[in-house]
Tab-separated table of C-alpha atoms in Angstrom:
chain	number	residue	atom	x	y	z
A	25	MET	CA	-26.655	32.728	-52.460
A	26	GLU	CA	-30.552	32.762	-50.730
A	27	LYS	CA	-30.790	30.188	-48.066
A	28	LYS	CA	-33.373	28.169	-49.946
A	29	SER	CA	-31.227	28.032	-52.842
A	30	ILE	CA	-28.377	26.529	-50.666
A	31	THR	CA	-30.599	24.038	-49.152
A	32	LEU	CA	-31.656	22.981	-52.669
A	33	LEU	CA	-27.712	23.046	-53.694
A	34	SER	CA	-26.990	20.921	-50.974
A	35	ALA	CA	-29.902	18.085	-51.402
A	36	CYS	CA	-28.998	17.979	-54.993
A	37	PHE	CA	-25.181	17.412	-53.838
A	38	ARG	CA	-26.316	14.495	-51.482
A	39	LEU	CA	-28.378	13.198	-54.214
A	40	CYS	CA	-25.934	12.683	-56.837
A	41	ASN	CA	-23.314	11.363	-54.732
A	42	ALA	CA	-25.676	8.778	-53.577
A	43	LEU	CA	-26.426	8.036	-57.330
A	44	GLY	CA	-22.737	7.819	-57.746
A	45	ILE	CA	-22.628	10.679	-60.133
A	46	LEU	CA	-18.987	12.245	-59.974
A	47	TRP	CA	-18.738	15.790	-59.706
A	48	ALA	CA	-16.367	18.014	-61.898
A	49	GLN	CA	-17.098	21.116	-59.996
A	50	SER	CA	-16.827	22.518	-56.688
A	51	VAL	CA	-19.855	23.038	-54.342
A	52	GLY	CA	-20.313	26.471	-52.491
A	53	ILE	CA	-22.655	27.246	-49.427
A	54	GLY	CA	-22.594	30.941	-48.740
A	55	THR	CA	-20.790	31.658	-51.839
A	56	ALA	CA	-21.435	31.739	-55.594
A	57	ASN	CA	-17.944	31.376	-56.495
A	58	PRO	CA	-16.131	28.061	-54.559
A	59	HIS	CA	-12.668	27.554	-54.841
A	60	PRO	CA	-11.863	25.271	-57.806
A	61	ARG	CA	-9.879	22.958	-55.614
A	62	ALA	CA	-12.592	22.953	-52.850
A	63	ILE	CA	-14.992	19.909	-53.312
A	64	LEU	CA	-17.089	21.989	-50.599
A	65	HIS	CA	-16.279	25.860	-49.823
A	66	LEU	CA	-18.205	27.318	-47.010
A	67	GLU	CA	-18.582	30.841	-46.602
A	68	SER	CA	-20.330	32.621	-43.438
A	69	THR	CA	-19.422	35.981	-41.439
A	70	THR	CA	-22.034	35.095	-39.078
A	71	GLN	CA	-21.726	31.209	-38.703
A	72	GLY	CA	-18.800	28.971	-37.938
A	73	PHE	CA	-18.100	25.093	-38.853
A	74	LEU	CA	-19.247	22.854	-36.112
A	75	PRO	CA	-17.396	19.426	-36.000
A	76	PRO	CA	-18.909	16.406	-33.982
A	77	ARG	CA	-18.330	16.928	-30.422
A	78	LEU	CA	-17.052	13.995	-28.256
A	79	SER	CA	-15.487	13.341	-25.094
A	80	GLN	CA	-12.450	11.582	-24.447
A	81	ALA	CA	-14.081	8.466	-23.396
A	82	GLU	CA	-16.729	8.677	-26.490
A	83	ARG	CA	-13.628	9.464	-28.599
A	84	ASP	CA	-11.307	6.190	-27.763
A	85	ALA	CA	-14.613	4.093	-27.915
A	86	ILE	CA	-14.260	4.495	-31.493
A	87	PRO	CA	-12.258	1.143	-32.835
A	88	VAL	CA	-9.001	2.124	-34.115
A	89	ALA	CA	-9.808	-0.314	-37.373
A	90	ALA	CA	-13.112	2.044	-37.737
A	91	ARG	CA	-10.952	5.444	-37.882
A	92	PRO	CA	-10.192	6.724	-41.339
A	93	GLU	CA	-7.085	8.758	-41.552
A	94	GLY	CA	-7.959	12.595	-41.146
A	95	LEU	CA	-11.211	12.110	-39.385
A	96	VAL	CA	-12.127	15.044	-37.392
A	97	ILE	CA	-13.370	15.568	-34.108
A	98	TYR	CA	-13.806	18.308	-31.209
A	99	ASN	CA	-12.478	17.057	-27.988
A	100	THR	CA	-14.753	18.307	-25.339
A	101	THR	CA	-12.523	16.702	-22.376
A	102	THR	CA	-9.163	18.592	-23.717
A	103	LYS	CA	-11.224	21.486	-25.362
A	104	CYS	CA	-8.808	21.075	-28.853
A	105	LEU	CA	-9.670	20.316	-32.141
A	106	GLU	CA	-8.062	16.776	-33.314
A	107	TYR	CA	-7.693	14.591	-36.255
A	108	TRP	CA	-6.811	10.988	-36.547
A	109	ASN	CA	-3.438	10.615	-38.729
A	110	GLY	CA	-3.752	6.706	-38.944
A	111	SER	CA	-1.807	5.793	-35.858
A	112	GLN	CA	-2.587	8.417	-33.253
A	113	TRP	CA	-5.031	11.654	-32.371
A	114	ILE	CA	-3.137	14.961	-33.178
A	115	SER	CA	-4.322	18.372	-31.139
A	116	ALA	CA	-4.746	21.433	-32.574
A	117	CYS	CA	-3.636	22.519	-29.103
A	118	ALA	CA	-0.259	21.025	-29.684
A	119	SER	CA	2.505	23.310	-29.934
A	120	SER	CA	4.469	21.316	-32.579
A	121	ALA	CA	3.430	18.140	-34.657
A	122	PRO	CA	3.575	15.190	-34.867
A	123	CYS	CA	2.893	15.140	-31.112
A	124	GLN	CA	5.295	14.481	-28.751
A	125	ALA	CA	4.352	12.059	-26.232
A	126	PRO	CA	4.822	13.005	-22.493
A	127	PRO	CA	6.313	9.887	-19.934
A	128	PRO	CA	3.469	7.845	-18.435
A	129	PRO	CA	2.869	8.286	-15.102
A	130	THR	CA	3.455	5.462	-12.547
A	131	ALA	CA	0.022	3.964	-11.124
A	132	SER	CA	-0.849	1.889	-8.069
A	133	SER	CA	-3.669	1.201	-6.244
A	134	ASN	CA	-4.225	-0.396	-2.852
A	135	SER	CA	-5.630	-3.637	-4.043
A	136	PRO	CA	-6.598	-6.120	-2.750
A	137	VAL	CA	-9.534	-4.581	-0.924
A	138	CYS	CA	-12.646	-6.049	0.481
A	139	ALA	CA	-15.876	-5.377	-0.768
A	140	GLY	CA	-17.394	-2.541	1.290
A	141	GLU	CA	-14.011	-0.611	1.461
A	142	ALA	CA	-13.080	2.204	-1.116
A	143	ILE	CA	-10.525	1.667	-3.887
A	144	ASN	CA	-7.778	4.418	-4.257
A	145	LEU	CA	-6.187	4.944	-7.401
A	146	SER	CA	-2.969	6.884	-7.800
A	147	ALA	CA	-0.767	8.515	-10.377
A	148	SER	CA	2.615	10.072	-9.810
A	149	ASN	CA	2.538	13.708	-10.077
A	150	ILE	CA	3.436	15.553	-13.629
A	151	SER	CA	3.346	18.999	-13.996
A	152	GLY	CA	0.714	20.676	-16.147
A	153	ALA	CA	-0.745	16.950	-16.711
A	154	THR	CA	-4.510	16.222	-17.262
A	155	TYR	CA	-5.112	12.615	-15.874
A	156	VAL	CA	-7.601	10.357	-17.305
A	157	TRP	CA	-8.241	7.136	-15.883
A	158	THR	CA	-10.647	4.295	-17.311
A	159	GLY	CA	-11.497	1.047	-15.938
A	160	PRO	CA	-14.441	-1.766	-15.256
A	161	ASN	CA	-18.029	-0.856	-15.835
A	162	GLY	CA	-17.400	2.341	-18.027
A	163	PHE	CA	-15.103	3.749	-15.102
A	164	TYR	CA	-14.008	7.283	-16.194
A	165	SER	CA	-12.112	9.977	-13.885
A	166	THR	CA	-10.075	12.990	-14.513
A	167	ASN	CA	-8.822	13.134	-11.088
A	168	GLN	CA	-5.047	12.275	-10.433
A	169	ASN	CA	-5.705	10.228	-7.533
A	170	PRO	CA	-9.222	9.017	-7.718
A	171	THR	CA	-11.390	6.664	-5.193
A	172	ILE	CA	-14.266	4.526	-5.872
A	173	SER	CA	-16.401	4.220	-2.581
A	174	ASN	CA	-18.294	1.023	-1.164
A	175	ALA	CA	-16.257	-1.219	-3.921
A	176	THR	CA	-18.203	-4.507	-5.059
A	177	THR	CA	-16.621	-7.205	-6.580
A	178	ALA	CA	-17.889	-5.958	-9.980
A	179	HIS	CA	-15.093	-3.286	-9.506
A	180	SER	CA	-12.204	-5.775	-10.007
A	181	GLY	CA	-10.208	-5.590	-13.370
A	182	THR	CA	-7.631	-3.292	-14.828
A	183	TYR	CA	-7.426	0.084	-14.348
A	184	CYS	CA	-5.419	2.462	-16.953
A	185	VAL	CA	-4.273	6.040	-16.588
A	186	ARG	CA	-2.530	8.454	-18.989
A	187	VAL	CA	-1.607	12.071	-19.077
A	188	TYR	CA	-1.969	14.960	-21.449
A	189	VAL	CA	0.214	17.691	-21.599
A	190	ALA	CA	0.808	20.774	-23.925
A	191	GLY	CA	-1.582	19.021	-26.434
A	192	CYS	CA	0.125	15.494	-26.394
A	193	TRP	CA	-0.792	12.100	-24.625
A	194	SER	CA	1.496	9.671	-22.943
A	195	ASP	CA	0.990	6.019	-23.293
A	196	PRO	CA	-1.344	4.572	-20.814
A	197	VAL	CA	-0.353	2.529	-17.666
A	198	CYS	CA	-2.471	0.159	-15.986
A	199	VAL	CA	-2.833	-1.512	-12.440
A	200	ASN	CA	-4.670	-4.729	-11.668
A	201	VAL	CA	-7.367	-4.254	-8.561
A	202	THR	CA	-8.935	-7.274	-6.870
A	203	VAL	CA	-11.801	-6.819	-4.616
A	204	SER	CA	-12.608	-10.075	-2.577
A	205	PRO	CA	-16.008	-11.028	-1.056
A	206	VAL	CA	-16.270	-10.550	2.847
A	207	ASN	CA	-16.213	-14.272	4.725
A	208	SER	CA	-18.724	-14.465	7.608
A	209	VAL	CA	-17.998	-15.796	11.210
A	210	VAL	CA	-20.134	-17.168	13.645
A	211	SER	CA	-20.263	-15.794	17.057
A	212	LYS	CA	-19.479	-18.300	19.702
A	213	ALA	CA	-18.938	-18.617	23.863
A	214	LEU	CA	-17.771	-15.059	25.400
A	215	PHE	CA	-14.259	-15.314	26.906
A	216	PRO	CA	-14.804	-15.802	30.479
A	217	ALA	CA	-12.109	-13.537	32.036
A	218	SER	CA	-11.189	-9.651	32.187
A	219	ALA	CA	-9.478	-8.032	29.070
A	220	ARG	CA	-5.949	-9.109	28.765
A	221	GLN	CA	-3.055	-8.774	26.030
A	222	LEU	CA	-1.061	-11.279	23.925
A	223	PRO	CA	-2.180	-14.674	25.172
A	224	SER	CA	-0.439	-17.908	24.168
A	225	GLY	CA	-2.361	-20.966	23.004
A	226	PHE	CA	-2.212	-24.642	21.804
A	227	VAL	CA	-4.718	-27.234	20.577
A	228	ILE	CA	-4.956	-30.796	22.270
A	229	GLY	CA	-7.732	-32.934	21.235
A	230	ASN	CA	-11.240	-31.104	21.402
A	231	ARG	CA	-10.146	-28.437	23.248
A	232	LEU	CA	-8.312	-24.858	22.593
A	233	TYR	CA	-5.876	-23.441	25.411
A	234	VAL	CA	-5.402	-19.791	26.220
A	235	THR	CA	-2.748	-18.917	29.079
A	236	GLN	CA	-0.225	-16.637	29.936
A	237	ALA	CA	-1.988	-13.230	28.743
A	238	CYS	CA	-0.861	-9.668	30.208
A	239	THR	CA	-1.771	-6.263	30.862
A	240	HIS	CA	-1.023	-3.314	28.439
A	241	SER	CA	2.287	-2.842	30.674
A	242	LEU	CA	3.220	-6.562	30.006
A	243	SER	CA	2.887	-7.654	33.561
A	244	PRO	CA	1.491	-11.173	33.570
A	245	LEU	CA	-1.963	-11.868	34.367
A	246	PRO	CA	-3.160	-15.367	36.009
A	247	GLY	CA	-5.819	-17.314	34.533
A	248	SER	CA	-5.783	-20.087	31.998
A	249	TYR	CA	-8.496	-21.274	30.302
A	250	ALA	CA	-9.673	-24.358	27.875
A	251	TYR	CA	-12.364	-24.078	25.376
A	252	ASP	CA	-14.531	-27.134	24.438
A	253	VAL	CA	-15.472	-26.534	20.533
A	254	THR	CA	-18.318	-29.295	20.796
A	255	ALA	CA	-19.610	-27.793	23.855
A	256	ASP	CA	-18.867	-24.140	22.903
A	257	THR	CA	-18.059	-23.884	26.631
A	258	TRP	CA	-14.942	-22.348	28.574
A	259	THR	CA	-13.313	-24.099	31.367
A	260	SER	CA	-10.892	-22.669	34.063
A	261	ILE	CA	-7.796	-24.616	34.286
A	262	PRO	CA	-4.586	-24.496	36.588
A	263	ASP	CA	-1.877	-21.801	35.789
A	264	PRO	CA	1.746	-22.891	35.227
A	265	PRO	CA	3.822	-22.989	38.309
A	266	GLN	CA	5.163	-19.416	37.328
A	267	ILE	CA	2.916	-16.819	35.444
A	268	TYR	CA	4.968	-15.139	32.650
A	269	SER	CA	3.807	-12.947	29.998
A	270	LEU	CA	5.192	-13.074	26.341
A	271	ARG	CA	5.361	-16.935	26.119
A	272	GLY	CA	5.791	-19.317	23.082
A	273	ALA	CA	3.776	-21.870	22.940
A	274	PHE	CA	3.219	-25.366	21.009
A	275	GLU	CA	1.370	-28.632	21.379
A	276	LEU	CA	3.710	-31.802	21.178
A	277	GLY	CA	2.797	-35.714	21.856
A	278	GLY	CA	-0.581	-34.844	23.177
A	279	TYR	CA	1.072	-32.087	25.986
A	280	GLY	CA	1.041	-28.022	25.675
A	281	TYR	CA	4.107	-26.081	26.519
A	282	VAL	CA	4.982	-22.599	27.094
A	283	VAL	CA	8.350	-21.323	26.603
A	284	CYS	CA	10.315	-18.506	28.212
A	285	GLY	CA	8.647	-15.143	29.135
A	286	TYR	CA	9.021	-11.933	30.578
A	287	ASN	CA	8.205	-10.497	34.542
A	288	GLY	CA	10.259	-7.456	34.479
A	289	SER	CA	12.949	-9.538	33.413
A	290	TYR	CA	13.619	-12.515	30.918
A	291	VAL	CA	13.592	-16.243	31.996
A	292	ASN	CA	14.249	-19.189	30.328
A	293	VAL	CA	11.808	-21.564	32.199
A	294	VAL	CA	9.660	-24.049	30.166
A	295	HIS	CA	6.364	-25.570	31.383
A	296	ARG	CA	4.315	-28.586	30.042
A	297	TYR	CA	0.834	-29.296	30.563
A	298	ASN	CA	-0.822	-32.768	30.620
A	299	PRO	CA	-4.645	-32.775	29.847
A	300	SER	CA	-5.094	-36.292	31.682
A	301	THR	CA	-4.025	-34.507	34.748
A	302	ASN	CA	-4.824	-31.065	34.574
A	303	SER	CA	-1.557	-30.250	35.604
A	304	TRP	CA	1.676	-28.633	34.632
A	305	GLN	CA	5.406	-29.534	35.465
A	306	SER	CA	8.803	-27.682	34.515
A	307	VAL	CA	10.698	-29.584	32.164
A	308	ALA	CA	14.214	-28.319	30.502
A	309	SER	CA	15.017	-25.052	30.775
A	310	TYR	CA	15.438	-22.994	27.243
A	311	PRO	CA	19.099	-22.550	26.856
A	312	ILE	CA	18.840	-18.494	27.285
A	313	ALA	CA	16.190	-16.355	28.890
A	314	ILE	CA	14.266	-15.079	25.671
A	315	ALA	CA	10.633	-13.354	25.398
A	316	ASP	CA	8.488	-11.455	22.519
A	317	LEU	CA	7.700	-14.490	21.192
A	318	SER	CA	4.050	-13.211	20.012
A	319	SER	CA	1.254	-16.065	20.509
A	320	ARG	CA	2.776	-19.107	19.219
A	321	HIS	CA	6.304	-18.122	17.378
A	322	ALA	CA	7.341	-21.910	18.167
A	323	VAL	CA	5.534	-25.143	16.618
A	324	GLY	CA	5.357	-28.737	17.361
A	325	VAL	CA	6.390	-30.837	14.344
A	326	GLY	CA	6.892	-34.951	14.186
A	327	ASN	CA	8.555	-35.677	17.480
A	328	TYR	CA	10.120	-32.269	18.316
A	329	GLY	CA	9.316	-28.937	19.180
A	330	TYR	CA	10.725	-25.497	17.528
A	331	VAL	CA	11.436	-22.035	18.563
A	332	PHE	CA	12.507	-19.433	16.400
A	333	GLY	CA	14.149	-16.246	17.021
A	334	GLY	CA	12.975	-14.050	20.203
A	335	LYS	CA	14.493	-11.233	22.297
A	336	ASN	CA	16.538	-11.220	25.359
A	337	ASN	CA	18.358	-8.856	27.558
A	338	TYR	CA	21.701	-9.561	26.443
A	339	ALA	CA	24.043	-7.333	24.047
A	340	GLY	CA	22.421	-7.614	20.362
A	341	CYS	CA	18.842	-7.699	21.520
A	342	PHE	CA	17.331	-9.973	19.405
A	343	ARG	CA	18.223	-13.669	19.052
A	344	ASN	CA	18.600	-15.470	15.621
A	345	GLU	CA	18.910	-19.382	16.679
A	346	ILE	CA	16.346	-22.042	15.969
A	347	ARG	CA	16.124	-24.405	18.894
A	348	ARG	CA	14.534	-27.800	18.950
A	349	TYR	CA	13.305	-29.714	22.120
A	350	ASP	CA	13.311	-33.645	22.388
A	351	PRO	CA	10.728	-34.329	24.699
A	352	ILE	CA	12.647	-38.199	25.166
A	353	THR	CA	15.787	-36.442	26.252
A	354	ASN	CA	14.279	-33.400	27.602
A	355	SER	CA	16.874	-31.324	25.615
A	356	TRP	CA	17.298	-28.242	23.707
A	357	THR	CA	19.509	-28.303	20.702
A	358	THR	CA	20.527	-25.412	18.023
A	359	VAL	CA	19.554	-26.626	14.920
A	360	GLY	CA	19.531	-23.580	12.630
A	361	TYR	CA	19.382	-19.944	12.179
A	362	LEU	CA	17.055	-17.549	11.209
A	363	GLU	CA	17.648	-16.388	7.331
A	364	GLY	CA	19.749	-19.936	7.310
A	365	ASN	CA	23.160	-18.439	8.472
A	366	SER	CA	24.545	-17.817	12.143
A	367	GLY	CA	25.416	-14.160	10.849
A	368	SER	CA	21.733	-13.288	10.110
A	369	LEU	CA	19.921	-10.774	11.850
A	370	GLY	CA	17.529	-11.755	14.714
A	371	ARG	CA	14.141	-10.783	15.187
A	372	SER	CA	10.989	-11.252	17.406
A	373	LEU	CA	7.363	-11.288	16.867
A	374	MET	CA	7.322	-13.422	13.414
A	375	PHE	CA	4.823	-15.662	12.419
A	376	VAL	CA	5.877	-19.736	12.705
A	377	PHE	CA	3.279	-22.451	11.230
A	378	GLU	CA	3.918	-26.092	10.275
A	379	ILE	CA	2.328	-27.421	6.776
A	380	GLY	CA	3.025	-30.769	5.538
A	381	GLY	CA	5.927	-31.227	8.073
A	382	GLN	CA	7.939	-28.204	6.901
A	383	ILE	CA	7.960	-24.923	9.045
A	384	TYR	CA	7.087	-21.696	7.660
A	385	TYR	CA	8.232	-18.385	9.295
A	386	GLY	CA	8.838	-14.656	8.738
A	387	ALA	CA	8.315	-11.066	8.969
A	388	GLY	CA	8.746	-9.709	12.150
A	389	CYS	CA	10.596	-6.950	13.491
A	390	ARG	CA	13.463	-5.116	15.875
A	391	TRP	CA	11.372	-3.127	17.637
A	392	ASP	CA	13.395	-1.168	20.164
A	393	CYS	CA	16.699	-1.153	18.398
A	394	THR	CA	17.835	2.002	16.683
A	395	PRO	CA	17.095	2.035	13.807
A	396	ARG	CA	13.938	0.020	14.392
A	397	GLN	CA	13.784	-2.923	11.732
A	398	ASP	CA	10.465	-4.421	10.043
A	399	PHE	CA	11.117	-7.453	8.226
A	400	ASN	CA	8.714	-8.938	4.902
A	401	THR	CA	11.361	-11.647	4.124
A	402	ALA	CA	9.902	-15.008	4.858
A	403	TYR	CA	11.458	-18.605	4.781
A	404	ARG	CA	11.019	-22.571	4.921
A	405	PHE	CA	12.730	-24.747	7.163
A	406	ASP	CA	12.832	-28.195	6.770
A	407	PRO	CA	13.257	-30.215	10.021
A	408	ASN	CA	14.602	-33.239	8.575
A	409	THR	CA	17.694	-31.523	6.487
A	410	ASN	CA	17.804	-28.497	8.969
A	411	THR	CA	18.031	-25.930	5.995
A	412	THR	CA	16.371	-22.896	5.338
A	413	THR	CA	14.761	-21.647	1.656
A	414	LEU	CA	14.089	-18.163	1.081
A	415	LEU	CA	10.543	-17.583	-0.281
A	416	ASN	CA	8.571	-14.623	-1.675
A	417	ASN	CA	8.532	-11.789	0.178
A	418	THR	CA	5.300	-11.188	2.403
A	419	PRO	CA	2.757	-8.455	1.312
A	420	PHE	CA	3.285	-7.358	4.993
A	421	SER	CA	5.794	-6.307	7.041
A	422	GLY	CA	6.454	-5.849	10.892
A	423	PRO	CA	4.897	-7.476	13.814
A	424	VAL	CA	2.281	-9.753	13.201
A	425	TYR	CA	-0.084	-10.721	15.960
A	426	THR	CA	-1.239	-14.352	15.756
A	427	TYR	CA	-1.325	-17.265	13.219
A	428	CYS	CA	-2.134	-20.635	12.622
A	429	SER	CA	-1.940	-23.464	9.629
A	430	SER	CA	-5.133	-25.241	8.484
A	431	GLY	CA	-5.836	-27.451	5.617
A	432	GLY	CA	-2.917	-27.035	3.668
A	433	TYR	CA	-2.800	-23.132	4.139
A	434	GLY	CA	-1.164	-20.809	6.399
A	435	TYR	CA	-2.866	-17.875	7.990
A	436	VAL	CA	-1.751	-14.648	9.326
A	437	TRP	CA	-3.322	-11.649	10.875
A	438	SER	CA	-1.237	-8.694	10.402
A	439	ASP	CA	-3.081	-5.701	8.719
A	440	GLY	CA	-5.672	-7.811	8.630
A	441	LEU	CA	-6.080	-11.764	7.875
A	442	TRP	CA	-3.606	-12.661	4.906
A	443	ARG	CA	-3.576	-16.795	3.502
A	444	TYR	CA	-0.412	-18.237	2.339
A	445	ASP	CA	-0.207	-20.952	-0.347
A	446	PRO	CA	3.024	-23.076	-0.158
A	447	VAL	CA	2.793	-24.697	-3.636
A	448	ALA	CA	2.314	-21.416	-5.325
A	449	ASP	CA	4.239	-19.569	-2.305
A	450	GLN	CA	1.891	-16.881	-2.562
A	451	TRP	CA	0.013	-14.630	-0.534
A	452	SER	CA	-3.638	-13.409	-0.430
A	453	LYS	CA	-5.820	-11.088	1.030
A	454	ILE	CA	-8.447	-12.904	3.143
A	455	CYS	CA	-12.001	-10.514	3.706
A	456	ILE	CA	-13.595	-11.367	7.124
A	457	ASN	CA	-16.163	-9.403	8.868
A	458	LEU	CA	-14.460	-9.691	12.431
A	459	PRO	CA	-16.043	-6.863	14.608
A	460	ALA	CA	-12.506	-6.991	16.417
A	461	PRO	CA	-9.161	-8.217	15.735
A	462	PRO	CA	-8.230	-11.355	17.488
A	463	ASP	CA	-5.774	-11.712	19.732
A	464	ILE	CA	-5.107	-15.413	19.085
A	465	MET	CA	-6.397	-17.820	16.171
A	466	LEU	CA	-6.232	-21.706	16.624
A	467	PRO	CA	-7.138	-24.224	14.154
A	468	HIS	CA	-9.400	-27.380	14.480
A	469	GLY	CA	-11.476	-29.609	12.433
A	470	GLY	CA	-10.984	-27.903	9.285
A	471	ARG	CA	-11.916	-24.407	11.020
A	472	ILE	CA	-10.171	-21.776	12.583
A	473	TYR	CA	-11.188	-20.258	15.775
A	474	PHE	CA	-10.242	-16.268	16.440
A	475	ILE	CA	-10.738	-15.598	19.871
A	476	ASN	CA	-10.530	-12.440	21.016
A	477	THR	CA	-9.626	-11.681	24.731
A	478	SER	CA	-8.605	-7.592	24.779
A	479	HIS	CA	-11.532	-5.659	23.557
A	480	SER	CA	-12.831	-3.111	25.997
A	481	ASP	CA	-16.310	-4.356	25.327
A	482	PRO	CA	-16.910	-7.571	26.955
A	483	ASN	CA	-19.561	-8.280	24.432
A	484	LEU	CA	-16.550	-8.580	21.536
A	485	ARG	CA	-14.201	-10.711	23.824
A	486	ARG	CA	-15.630	-14.095	22.439
A	487	VAL	CA	-14.307	-16.970	20.178
A	488	TYR	CA	-15.420	-16.407	16.444
A	489	GLU	CA	-15.381	-19.539	14.123
A	490	TRP	CA	-14.825	-19.653	10.548
A	491	GLN	CA	-15.028	-22.120	7.907
A	492	PRO	CA	-12.478	-21.232	5.154
């Protein structure tokens, strides 16, 4: 049949179909004798039949309800001819039909991330698999572990992956990704002293007190200072009678307390600071010598001060007691144990903060025992009943560096800043543009003050103010 005749016949066939004429005969293109059971019979020795060519993403964009059974496409992603059987796509590349779906991979991500950071998506390894990821804003990737650089909040959402093995697709598995906006801080006064590590601190009135820091080798350094949040100025204050490092600190009744410490050996001395006289005095010693109390590891609640855990140089290394200080009787009493029982594991370098008269503590580590143990468990201690309640695990583990509470939330700096909601018993990541991690954070007037005392660059050793 001549090409002109084929074209004319095809046009006639389309016109008759449009007019609703039922054909009783077969149509042939490239043949004068079409098969009687074929509505359309194509013949050629120089040309082939070319179905629609769609990528995997384009194919999947066809709504399921709009896919007629028997729909045929060529999948440009998998390089296979496929047809829709009414419930799934069947590939001509499959070794058998119906297709036996492979098990789905395990999917994960590094969520939550901060705006400007990279999103890292991961899928478990499946031999011989082709991976296909889809997500917000038309995201599409055939990498097993794709990365989205310089993420924005628009990249938040659900990312799904499935694998293609031997012509068959697995079910999709999905992960939720959160990209949080970055909070700004206000740079305030420079810290007035040389670089120092692990300071202790407390808040009295309008002043933030920083004291009892140390060198990298944990040798105590002289120098205690008060920061006036209104004047944005530092003032030097006297040091305690003896200078130690790794001390706990808390405010109680308008006084500041620093507890125990280290100076080549562990000590149990406790010193109290009187802001009215700008002087220190010794009060009742702690029952045992401990240190490694991180920046505060102690807290004042109501009429009492509390110290949690710590490390000493006795057998067992780490302590598990919760002890209470009574300023009226000038005495210490054991009122509980970490994890709520006397046989619990001791630990140090935890967070300890107060919200609504309840004390929250957790994480920390046993860092020089064998094997090392990092913790991500958290608890609530009720000072009214001396009882402990297990909470949800923290999203971080091991030693934490500084912490405080403000506005009904707890804040912990670990691998970044985390906020704890005691009502929901949930943690969330807070993105903040601090140029250097803080050595201590102290709350005042609904704001949090991050203080860096250790950076080698003196321009970064300063106060940073943040309004949550």
